[in-house]
XYZ file of N, CA and C in Angstrom:
822
model
N 84.240 65.531 94.640
C 84.364 65.456 96.095
C 83.365 64.451 96.657
N 83.778 63.695 97.663
C 82.909 62.733 98.326
C 82.546 63.260 99.712
N 81.246 63.311 99.986
C 80.740 63.748 101.287
C 80.044 62.564 101.946
N 80.447 62.219 103.152
C 79.839 61.118 103.901
C 79.317 61.673 105.221
N 78.014 61.482 105.459
C 77.381 61.991 106.684
C 77.706 63.475 106.890
N 77.593 64.231 105.795
C 77.796 65.686 105.793
C 79.231 66.122 106.049
N 80.169 65.172 105.938
C 81.574 65.507 106.163
C 82.414 65.051 104.963
N 83.417 65.866 104.556
C 84.305 65.422 103.475
C 85.024 64.135 103.874
N 85.201 63.258 102.899
C 85.844 61.975 103.163
C 87.353 62.075 102.994
N 88.081 61.515 103.955
C 89.528 61.385 103.848
C 89.833 59.959 103.383
N 90.372 59.828 102.188
C 90.606 58.510 101.606
C 91.961 57.952 102.008
N 91.986 56.631 102.239
C 93.233 55.920 102.490
C 93.228 54.645 101.664
N 94.287 54.376 100.898
C 94.286 53.198 100.025
C 94.196 51.878 100.770
N 94.573 51.854 102.039
C 94.527 50.600 102.801
C 93.105 50.170 103.119
N 92.139 51.067 102.952
C 90.751 50.767 103.302
C 89.935 50.211 102.138
N 90.538 50.136 100.933
C 89.756 49.820 99.751
C 90.497 48.831 98.858
N 89.743 48.123 98.038
C 90.365 47.279 97.012
C 90.962 48.190 95.939
N 91.898 47.682 95.125
C 92.453 48.516 94.046
C 91.379 49.073 93.111
N 90.379 48.265 92.791
C 89.276 48.724 91.941
C 88.562 49.903 92.586
N 88.186 49.749 93.851
C 87.475 50.819 94.552
C 88.339 52.065 94.696
N 89.604 51.877 95.044
C 90.512 53.003 95.257
C 90.668 53.833 93.981
N 90.817 53.159 92.857
C 90.965 53.864 91.582
C 89.774 54.777 91.318
N 88.574 54.231 91.495
C 87.383 55.010 91.180
C 87.075 56.050 92.244
N 87.283 55.734 93.495
C 87.012 56.706 94.547
C 87.942 57.907 94.445
N 89.169 57.684 94.022
C 90.066 58.817 93.791
C 89.512 59.731 92.699
N 88.957 59.127 91.657
C 88.382 59.936 90.587
C 87.193 60.749 91.087
N 86.358 60.132 91.921
C 85.220 60.851 92.486
C 85.689 61.962 93.412
N 86.708 61.655 94.203
C 87.217 62.638 95.158
C 87.794 63.860 94.443
N 88.394 63.645 93.301
C 89.023 64.739 92.566
C 88.077 65.435 91.601
N 86.841 64.975 91.548
C 85.860 65.549 90.631
C 85.236 66.811 91.228
N 84.761 67.692 90.349
C 84.045 68.878 90.823
C 82.613 68.539 91.242
N 82.130 67.376 90.835
C 80.812 66.908 91.249
C 80.857 66.443 92.698
N 79.806 66.735 93.464
C 79.729 66.292 94.857
C 78.957 64.975 94.912
N 79.601 63.936 95.448
C 78.979 62.623 95.630
C 78.649 62.467 97.106
N 77.350 62.335 97.411
C 76.877 62.359 98.791
C 76.416 60.984 99.237
N 76.890 60.562 100.410
C 76.529 59.268 100.986
C 76.031 59.479 102.417
N 75.077 58.657 102.819
C 74.507 58.787 104.151
C 75.469 58.363 105.254
N 76.317 57.390 104.967
C 77.222 56.836 105.980
C 78.351 56.101 105.268
N 79.371 55.709 106.025
C 80.433 54.897 105.449
C 79.900 53.552 104.995
N 78.914 53.007 105.717
C 78.321 51.735 105.317
C 77.648 51.869 103.946
N 76.979 52.995 103.749
C 76.342 53.255 102.460
C 77.393 53.322 101.350
N 78.469 54.063 101.579
C 79.542 54.186 100.603
C 80.186 52.838 100.306
N 80.524 52.088 101.352
C 81.181 50.796 101.153
C 80.273 49.827 100.412
N 78.985 49.830 100.747
C 78.083 48.904 100.077
C 77.946 49.255 98.602
N 77.794 50.541 98.297
C 77.640 50.895 96.886
C 78.805 50.389 96.054
N 80.021 50.522 96.571
C 81.162 50.090 95.773
C 81.363 48.587 95.807
N 80.871 47.943 96.855
C 80.835 46.478 96.833
C 79.864 46.003 95.756
N 78.693 46.643 95.676
C 77.716 46.235 94.677
C 78.196 46.584 93.270
N 78.800 47.732 93.095
C 79.331 48.073 91.773
C 80.388 47.047 91.336
N 81.256 46.662 92.245
C 82.251 45.629 91.933
C 81.576 44.320 91.566
N 80.525 43.975 92.307
C 79.806 42.730 92.063
C 79.101 42.749 90.713
N 78.576 43.906 90.313
C 77.929 44.022 89.008
C 78.939 43.828 87.880
N 80.125 44.394 88.030
C 81.171 44.211 87.027
C 81.564 42.740 86.942
N 81.746 42.090 88.098
C 82.102 40.670 88.112
C 80.998 39.824 87.499
N 79.732 40.176 87.772
C 78.610 39.423 87.210
C 78.581 39.550 85.695
N 78.829 40.758 85.179
C 78.837 40.963 83.727
C 79.968 40.190 83.072
N 81.163 40.278 83.646
C 82.299 39.554 83.074
C 82.086 38.050 83.167
N 81.495 37.593 84.265
C 81.226 36.166 84.421
C 80.174 35.669 83.454
N 79.130 36.479 83.222
C 78.098 36.066 82.272
C 78.672 35.985 80.865
N 79.555 36.895 80.537
C 80.198 36.877 79.228
C 81.004 35.594 79.010
N 81.575 35.063 80.091
C 82.407 33.859 79.998
C 81.636 32.569 80.276
N 80.339 32.668 80.545
C 79.580 31.518 81.036
C 79.114 30.562 79.943
N 79.120 31.007 78.693
C 78.612 30.160 77.613
C 77.183 30.444 77.222
N 76.544 31.473 77.817
C 75.186 31.830 77.399
C 75.217 32.326 75.953
N 74.087 32.172 75.270
C 73.993 32.562 73.854
C 73.013 33.710 73.677
N 73.163 34.393 72.551
C 72.213 35.445 72.177
C 71.092 34.809 71.369
N 69.845 35.195 71.677
C 68.701 34.672 70.926
C 67.534 35.635 71.051
N 66.665 35.623 70.064
C 65.423 36.383 70.133
C 64.502 35.741 71.166
N 63.409 36.442 71.495
C 62.441 35.865 72.431
C 61.873 34.553 71.894
N 61.697 34.499 70.573
C 61.136 33.282 69.967
C 62.074 32.094 70.105
N 63.378 32.345 70.132
C 64.369 31.273 70.172
C 65.038 31.130 71.550
N 64.536 31.824 72.550
C 65.166 31.774 73.876
C 65.067 30.382 74.480
N 66.000 30.092 75.393
C 65.952 28.804 76.081
C 66.549 28.962 77.475
N 66.195 28.022 78.346
C 66.660 28.061 79.732
C 66.769 26.650 80.268
N 67.361 26.520 81.454
C 67.491 25.218 82.107
C 66.137 24.855 82.732
N 65.459 23.818 82.231
C 64.113 23.488 82.732
C 64.097 22.973 84.160
N 65.257 22.653 84.706
C 65.311 22.234 86.114
C 64.989 23.411 87.032
N 65.324 24.623 86.580
C 65.157 25.807 87.422
C 64.085 26.770 86.925
N 63.825 26.750 85.606
C 62.942 27.752 85.014
C 61.940 27.098 84.075
N 60.761 27.702 83.972
C 59.791 27.361 82.941
C 59.801 28.467 81.893
N 59.936 28.072 80.632
C 59.884 29.062 79.543
C 58.429 29.292 79.166
N 57.967 30.563 79.195
C 56.570 30.836 78.873
C 56.386 31.094 77.374
N 55.157 31.351 76.970
C 54.839 31.484 75.544
C 55.504 32.701 74.908
N 55.851 33.700 75.703
C 56.490 34.908 75.178
C 58.012 34.791 75.103
N 58.545 33.692 75.617
C 59.990 33.507 75.618
C 60.657 33.954 76.898
N 59.859 34.287 77.915
C 60.407 34.652 79.213
C 60.618 33.428 80.088
N 61.394 33.607 81.153
C 61.717 32.508 82.063
C 61.035 32.758 83.406
N 60.198 31.807 83.813
C 59.493 31.891 85.088
C 60.120 30.904 86.058
N 60.451 31.369 87.242
C 61.097 30.514 88.233
C 60.166 29.378 88.650
N 60.690 28.167 88.674
C 59.878 27.030 89.101
C 59.539 27.150 90.587
N 58.389 26.639 91.001
C 57.931 26.835 92.383
C 58.860 26.264 93.444
N 59.606 25.225 93.112
C 60.478 24.579 94.102
C 61.902 25.123 94.095
N 62.130 26.224 93.392
C 63.472 26.791 93.237
C 63.513 28.173 93.886
N 64.552 28.444 94.656
C 64.691 29.777 95.232
C 65.246 30.731 94.176
N 64.955 32.024 94.302
C 65.522 32.989 93.351
C 67.044 32.908 93.261
N 67.708 32.746 94.401
C 69.172 32.672 94.387
C 69.650 31.466 93.586
N 69.015 30.309 93.755
C 69.401 29.113 93.010
C 69.191 29.312 91.518
N 68.069 29.907 91.146
C 67.773 30.109 89.743
C 68.758 31.041 89.067
N 69.083 32.135 89.732
C 70.015 33.094 89.155
C 71.415 32.491 89.059
N 71.889 31.817 90.095
C 73.235 31.231 90.067
C 73.387 30.228 88.933
N 72.320 29.505 88.628
C 72.434 28.457 87.608
C 72.775 29.028 86.240
N 72.405 30.273 85.992
C 72.695 30.862 84.681
C 74.204 30.961 84.471
N 74.945 31.256 85.518
C 76.406 31.313 85.418
C 77.008 29.907 85.429
N 76.386 28.989 86.156
C 76.932 27.636 86.262
C 76.684 26.811 85.010
N 75.530 26.996 84.391
C 75.150 26.195 83.220
C 74.765 27.105 82.067
N 75.650 28.035 81.757
C 75.351 29.034 80.751
C 74.988 28.478 79.391
N 75.558 27.345 79.018
C 75.286 26.786 77.690
C 73.829 26.372 77.512
N 73.086 26.269 78.605
C 71.680 25.891 78.530
C 70.766 27.100 78.324
N 71.350 28.304 78.285
C 70.550 29.522 78.241
C 70.826 30.325 76.979
N 69.763 30.939 76.466
C 69.884 31.881 75.355
C 68.803 32.943 75.520
N 69.158 34.204 75.347
C 68.223 35.320 75.532
C 68.798 36.552 74.856
N 68.002 37.632 74.805
C 68.473 38.848 74.150
C 69.093 39.791 75.182
N 69.510 40.983 74.719
C 70.393 41.805 75.548
C 69.682 42.485 76.714
N 68.397 42.816 76.575
C 67.701 43.445 77.702
C 67.576 42.455 78.858
N 67.197 41.214 78.541
C 67.112 40.188 79.583
C 68.472 39.964 80.224
N 69.526 39.948 79.412
C 70.872 39.757 79.950
C 71.227 40.856 80.942
N 70.850 42.089 80.629
C 71.165 43.209 81.516
C 70.480 43.042 82.861
N 69.219 42.656 82.847
C 68.497 42.448 84.101
C 69.098 41.277 84.877
N 69.507 40.227 84.175
C 70.163 39.089 84.828
C 71.434 39.545 85.532
N 72.237 40.394 84.881
C 73.445 40.917 85.521
C 73.087 41.712 86.781
N 72.035 42.504 86.721
C 71.622 43.270 87.901
C 71.275 42.331 89.061
N 70.511 41.284 88.770
C 70.185 40.318 89.824
C 71.441 39.617 90.333
N 72.329 39.233 89.418
C 73.551 38.540 89.830
C 74.431 39.413 90.698
N 74.554 40.690 90.344
C 75.349 41.602 91.150
C 74.772 41.806 92.537
N 73.459 41.951 92.607
C 72.811 42.125 93.912
C 72.952 40.860 94.748
N 72.788 39.692 94.122
C 72.938 38.431 94.851
C 74.319 38.319 95.475
N 75.338 38.836 94.804
C 76.689 38.783 95.340
C 76.962 39.811 96.420
N 75.953 40.647 96.748
C 76.198 41.761 97.663
C 75.308 41.779 98.897
N 74.215 41.013 98.883
C 73.316 41.026 100.036
C 73.134 39.605 100.559
N 72.478 39.483 101.713
C 72.233 38.173 102.314
C 71.337 37.343 101.384
N 71.609 36.051 101.313
C 70.829 35.205 100.420
C 69.368 35.130 100.846
N 69.103 35.089 102.159
C 67.709 35.038 102.604
C 66.983 36.321 102.217
N 67.684 37.458 102.260
C 67.075 38.721 101.856
C 66.804 38.726 100.354
N 67.753 38.221 99.573
C 67.557 38.147 98.118
C 66.327 37.307 97.789
N 66.211 36.149 98.425
C 65.074 35.271 98.161
C 63.753 35.902 98.583
N 63.772 36.704 99.629
C 62.565 37.386 100.077
C 62.192 38.544 99.156
N 63.190 39.306 98.743
C 62.925 40.482 97.911
C 62.468 40.117 96.508
N 63.022 39.025 95.961
C 62.822 38.740 94.542
C 62.078 37.429 94.317
N 61.046 37.201 95.104
C 60.199 36.021 94.919
C 59.499 36.074 93.557
N 59.168 34.913 93.036
C 58.399 34.806 91.784
C 59.088 35.530 90.623
N 60.380 35.268 90.463
C 61.145 35.937 89.423
C 60.628 35.602 88.022
N 60.602 36.617 87.168
C 60.359 36.458 85.750
C 61.473 37.176 85.021
N 62.186 36.454 84.163
C 63.236 37.047 83.352
C 62.694 37.198 81.938
N 62.410 38.436 81.567
C 61.818 38.702 80.257
C 62.004 40.167 79.897
N 62.818 40.428 78.870
C 63.014 41.783 78.388
C 63.425 42.695 79.561
N 62.810 43.884 79.661
C 63.141 44.809 80.748
C 62.200 44.654 81.937
N 61.553 43.502 82.044
C 60.732 43.237 83.228
C 61.664 43.009 84.409
N 61.443 43.719 85.526
C 62.297 43.541 86.703
C 61.493 43.788 87.961
N 61.959 43.227 89.056
C 61.292 43.377 90.341
C 61.464 44.802 90.861
N 60.397 45.356 91.425
C 60.443 46.749 91.901
C 61.454 46.952 93.021
N 61.863 45.868 93.707
C 62.839 46.028 94.790
C 64.251 46.300 94.282
N 64.482 46.221 92.986
C 65.741 46.741 92.460
C 65.763 48.264 92.540
N 64.557 48.852 92.527
C 64.402 50.308 92.596
C 65.340 51.011 91.618
N 65.225 50.636 90.363
C 66.105 51.227 89.361
C 65.856 52.726 89.241
N 66.941 53.466 89.224
C 66.905 54.916 89.116
C 67.486 55.327 87.773
N 66.850 56.291 87.128
C 67.301 56.756 85.822
C 67.669 58.231 85.902
N 68.805 58.581 85.309
C 69.220 59.977 85.247
C 69.955 60.203 83.930
N 70.232 61.441 83.627
C 71.044 61.787 82.464
C 72.482 62.019 82.904
N 73.431 61.688 82.007
C 74.828 61.929 82.325
C 75.732 60.748 82.025
N 75.683 60.238 80.796
C 76.509 59.082 80.463
C 77.996 59.397 80.565
N 78.356 60.688 80.456
C 79.768 61.053 80.551
C 80.321 60.886 81.957
N 79.439 60.788 82.948
C 79.880 60.582 84.335
C 79.430 59.234 84.881
N 79.098 58.277 83.981
C 78.669 56.948 84.414
C 79.789 56.224 85.149
N 79.409 55.340 86.049
C 80.349 54.604 86.877
C 80.218 53.103 86.618
N 81.202 52.311 87.017
C 81.113 50.858 86.822
C 79.833 50.288 87.433
N 79.188 49.404 86.691
C 77.940 48.811 87.141
C 76.715 49.525 86.634
N 76.878 50.737 86.088
C 75.746 51.459 85.518
C 75.311 50.813 84.210
N 74.019 50.954 83.913
C 73.451 50.453 82.657
C 73.357 51.608 81.669
N 73.885 51.409 80.471
C 73.824 52.407 79.414
C 73.339 51.758 78.127
N 72.834 52.594 77.213
C 72.240 52.057 75.992
C 72.833 52.728 74.760
N 73.303 51.892 73.830
C 73.764 52.357 72.537
C 72.614 52.182 71.540
N 72.175 53.282 70.945
C 71.007 53.267 70.054
C 71.443 53.282 68.597
N 70.760 52.494 67.779
C 71.006 52.415 66.347
C 69.743 52.905 65.628
N 69.596 54.225 65.425
C 68.319 54.767 64.940
C 67.946 54.336 63.523
N 68.933 54.019 62.686
C 68.646 53.625 61.309
C 68.808 52.127 61.088
N 68.440 51.338 62.101
C 68.585 49.897 61.987
C 67.805 49.370 60.785
N 68.365 48.382 60.130
C 67.695 47.764 58.997
C 66.465 46.992 59.475
N 65.351 47.071 58.761
C 64.162 46.298 59.146
C 64.389 44.795 59.065
N 65.450 44.392 58.385
C 65.757 42.964 58.284
C 66.482 42.446 59.521
N 67.034 43.352 60.350
C 67.761 42.949 61.562
C 67.319 43.807 62.756
N 66.048 43.739 63.120
C 65.547 44.608 64.192
C 66.206 44.351 65.540
N 66.791 43.165 65.709
C 67.456 42.855 66.979
C 68.685 43.725 67.203
N 69.147 44.431 66.166
C 70.305 45.308 66.292
C 69.906 46.783 66.355
N 68.704 47.035 66.864
C 68.245 48.419 67.016
C 68.984 49.143 68.145
N 69.713 48.411 68.942
C 70.490 49.005 70.019
C 71.106 47.927 70.875
N 71.920 48.344 71.833
C 72.603 47.397 72.712
C 72.559 47.902 74.142
N 71.907 47.126 75.015
C 71.959 47.396 76.451
C 73.314 46.946 76.977
N 73.960 47.771 77.775
C 75.294 47.432 78.265
C 75.451 47.729 79.746
N 76.430 47.066 80.348
C 76.893 47.358 81.704
C 78.276 47.983 81.589
N 78.477 49.149 82.180
C 79.807 49.753 82.149
C 80.737 48.979 83.078
N 81.928 48.629 82.590
C 82.911 47.871 83.362
C 84.023 48.762 83.896
N 84.531 49.631 83.058
C 85.592 50.571 83.414
C 85.618 51.641 82.333
N 86.640 52.483 82.306
C 86.659 53.579 81.348
C 86.489 53.068 79.916
N 85.356 53.423 79.326
C 85.039 53.122 77.928
C 85.066 51.633 77.598
N 84.848 50.778 78.578
C 84.677 49.347 78.332
C 83.313 48.934 78.858
N 82.597 48.127 78.049
C 81.222 47.760 78.358
C 81.009 46.275 78.065
N 80.045 45.698 78.772
C 79.574 44.359 78.415
C 78.192 44.493 77.803
N 78.046 43.993 76.588
C 76.752 43.943 75.929
C 76.511 42.537 75.402
N 75.456 41.899 75.827
C 75.167 40.523 75.427
C 74.931 40.469 73.920
N 75.644 39.594 73.248
C 75.586 39.490 71.794
C 76.801 40.114 71.140
N 77.401 41.087 71.798
C 78.641 41.709 71.318
C 79.804 41.275 72.186
N 79.572 41.194 73.477
C 80.621 40.804 74.411
C 81.207 42.018 75.100
N 82.436 41.919 75.533
C 83.122 43.023 76.199
C 83.870 43.827 75.138
N 83.559 45.101 75.048
C 84.117 45.915 73.962
C 84.146 47.380 74.378
N 84.967 48.141 73.676
C 84.969 49.586 73.836
C 83.723 50.187 73.179
N 83.401 51.412 73.592
C 82.227 52.064 73.033
C 82.288 52.186 71.524
N 83.446 52.533 70.974
C 83.574 52.698 69.532
C 83.371 51.375 68.798
N 83.767 50.260 69.442
C 83.559 48.952 68.820
C 82.077 48.598 68.774
N 81.352 48.937 69.841
C 79.912 48.672 69.879
C 79.211 49.483 68.803
N 79.580 50.745 68.670
C 78.984 51.603 67.644
C 79.299 51.062 66.249
N 80.542 50.632 66.035
C 80.932 50.092 64.740
C 80.122 48.833 64.409
N 79.900 47.982 65.398
C 79.103 46.773 65.175
C 77.672 47.119 64.814
N 77.057 48.027 65.572
C 75.673 48.419 65.293
C 75.542 49.054 63.911
N 76.537 49.827 63.513
C 76.479 50.492 62.206
C 76.467 49.513 61.036
N 76.896 48.301 61.269
C 76.865 47.290 60.211
C 75.440 46.839 59.903
N 74.502 47.189 60.777
C 73.124 46.716 60.625
C 72.152 47.874 60.386
N 72.637 48.926 59.708
C 71.765 50.024 59.290
C 71.162 49.726 57.917
N 70.086 50.437 57.584
C 69.534 50.237 56.241
C 70.465 50.879 55.208
N 70.478 50.378 53.973
C 71.405 50.862 52.951
C 71.292 52.373 52.743
N 72.429 53.031 52.674
C 72.459 54.461 52.432
C 72.378 55.313 53.684
N 72.201 54.700 54.840
C 72.096 55.478 56.074
C 73.404 56.209 56.364
N 73.270 57.454 56.817
C 74.422 58.229 57.241
C 74.340 58.603 58.721
N 73.373 58.028 59.403
C 73.188 58.304 60.833
C 73.813 57.184 61.649
N 74.842 57.502 62.382
C 75.564 56.493 63.153
C 74.813 56.123 64.421
N 75.058 54.925 64.890
C 74.648 54.555 66.244
C 75.398 55.446 67.235
N 74.858 55.560 68.436
C 75.478 56.443 69.419
C 75.102 56.017 70.832
N 75.896 56.468 71.792
C 75.618 56.193 73.201
C 74.611 57.207 73.712
N 73.476 56.738 74.207
C 72.474 57.634 74.765
C 72.947 58.204 76.100
N 72.333 59.291 76.523
C 72.772 59.992 77.734
C 72.189 59.383 79.006
N 71.232 58.483 78.859
C 70.544 57.909 80.011
C 71.426 56.912 80.755
N 71.406 56.993 82.085
C 72.136 56.078 82.959
C 71.138 55.474 83.939
N 71.203 54.166 84.127
C 70.293 53.457 85.032
C 71.120 52.659 86.029
N 70.697 52.681 87.286
C 71.401 51.929 88.322
C 70.427 51.578 89.440
N 70.714 50.551 90.237
C 69.835 50.173 91.348
C 69.968 51.154 92.503
N 69.027 51.085 93.420
C 69.034 51.961 94.595
C 70.019 51.391 95.617
N 71.228 51.900 95.582
C 72.291 51.362 96.433
C 71.967 51.522 97.920
N 71.425 52.653 98.296
C 71.143 52.883 99.713
C 70.083 51.900 100.221
N 69.010 51.753 99.473
C 67.956 50.822 99.876
C 68.498 49.402 100.003
N 69.231 48.951 99.013
C 69.744 47.583 99.037
C 70.779 47.370 100.131
N 71.445 48.443 100.573
C 72.450 48.301 101.632
C 71.842 47.820 102.936
N 70.542 47.978 103.089
C 69.880 47.502 104.314
C 69.868 45.983 104.403
N 70.119 45.337 103.293
C 70.057 43.880 103.245
C 71.443 43.268 103.084
N 72.480 44.070 103.317
C 73.856 43.583 103.195
C 74.180 42.609 104.320
N 75.286 41.896 104.148
C 75.709 40.938 105.174
C 75.978 41.612 106.502
N 76.432 42.854 106.462
C 76.707 43.595 107.684
C 76.008 44.933 107.604
N 74.911 45.094 108.352
C 74.178 46.354 108.326
C 73.885 46.842 109.737
N 74.877 46.664 110.641
C 74.677 46.995 112.037
C 74.381 48.473 112.270
N 74.865 49.307 111.364
C 74.734 50.747 111.596
C 73.509 51.340 110.919
N 72.564 50.491 110.500
C 71.387 50.989 109.801
C 70.115 50.746 110.603
N 69.860 51.494 111.664
C 68.630 51.317 112.409
C 67.442 51.879 111.643
N 66.248 51.465 112.014
C 65.060 52.028 111.402
C 64.617 51.232 110.194
N 63.812 51.881 109.346
C 63.252 51.193 108.190
C 64.052 51.513 106.945
N 64.026 50.600 105.955
C 64.842 50.800 104.750
C 64.184 51.710 103.728
N 63.681 52.858 104.132
C 63.151 53.804 103.168
C 64.304 54.600 102.581
N 64.155 55.050 101.361
C 65.245 55.736 100.680
C 65.115 57.232 100.865
N 66.107 57.896 101.471
C 66.024 59.337 101.652
C 66.339 60.068 100.358
N 65.906 61.298 100.290
C 66.351 62.168 99.222
C 67.595 62.877 99.726
N 68.716 62.652 99.046
C 69.968 63.248 99.466
C 69.975 64.728 99.128
N 70.788 65.521 99.813
C 70.804 66.957 99.568
C 71.066 67.276 98.105
N 70.239 68.178 97.553
C 70.415 68.595 96.168
C 69.826 67.652 95.155
N 69.061 66.637 95.601
C 68.514 65.660 94.672
C 66.996 65.628 94.770
N 66.355 65.437 93.622
C 64.913 65.281 93.566
C 64.608 64.026 92.782
N 63.819 63.125 93.363
C 63.462 61.877 92.698
C 61.992 61.908 92.329
N 61.692 61.395 91.149
C 60.316 61.223 90.724
C 60.127 59.747 90.426
N 59.102 59.122 91.002
C 58.867 57.694 90.782
C 57.785 57.518 89.730
N 58.102 56.676 88.730
C 57.142 56.299 87.697
C 57.146 54.788 87.606
N 56.066 54.158 88.039
C 56.048 52.697 88.067
C 57.094 52.178 89.026
N 57.936 51.242 88.531
C 58.979 50.669 89.385
C 60.288 51.420 89.318
N 60.338 52.524 88.555
C 61.597 53.248 88.389
C 61.562 54.582 89.120
N 62.767 55.043 89.513
C 62.903 56.382 90.072
C 63.748 57.189 89.101
N 63.345 58.433 88.882
C 64.075 59.304 87.963
C 64.705 60.426 88.755
N 66.005 60.611 88.589
C 66.758 61.594 89.349
C 66.824 62.890 88.574
N 66.423 63.974 89.244
C 66.568 65.293 88.655
C 67.455 66.113 89.559
N 68.412 66.820 88.968
C 69.337 67.633 89.736
C 69.184 69.096 89.397
């Protein structure tokens, strides 16, 4: 069930894209209660989820390569590669310009899957909020592993079985061979039912990702790779304050605790407990 501003939502297909309508119907028919502060909050979340899916699919088609931190590369016009293999935004480049270039000139870039996941998060947000807001929120970008700007306000919860498009999930390979440590797991973006984007594997079903990871176990292992229960996503409500149209959001962009939810903040992440 979907609750908006403390009222049950009446869905109409004319108000939504086919992608949004498909998923909102599933939420509406679920026994889980999905709570939104306003229609603007609901619309923005699904705009951003759509944008995250498009960013993942676009990155997969962009020509970017998989590489370790030691072998990473970037377009030097927009980024400086540091000694650790991370990408630091050049002083004369805006965050929006730097992020867009990865999709435009993908063949100039190579990185591992955690960095790719964070890049998709930035790309999805860039497609959903005002460019001036993006440049203000994400100044001094560094693309390196799971390093991310605190204004993404990533939230972590358990429940991979109820993950939605745009959520980040992790496939773990506990018996990875010491000769191929880069295959210890795969960070992914959920695209639709049982389809994921994972940099280095591409767009695949969950069983295909597990099968690929299992090829890189140590000899004799009987422990399969598996999808972890952790789900990570950006703070949709907070980011909605920076959308192209936020006329109905007076006040400050602080994130409320929705009914029945408890958040715990650790560093730059928020952890949801229900």
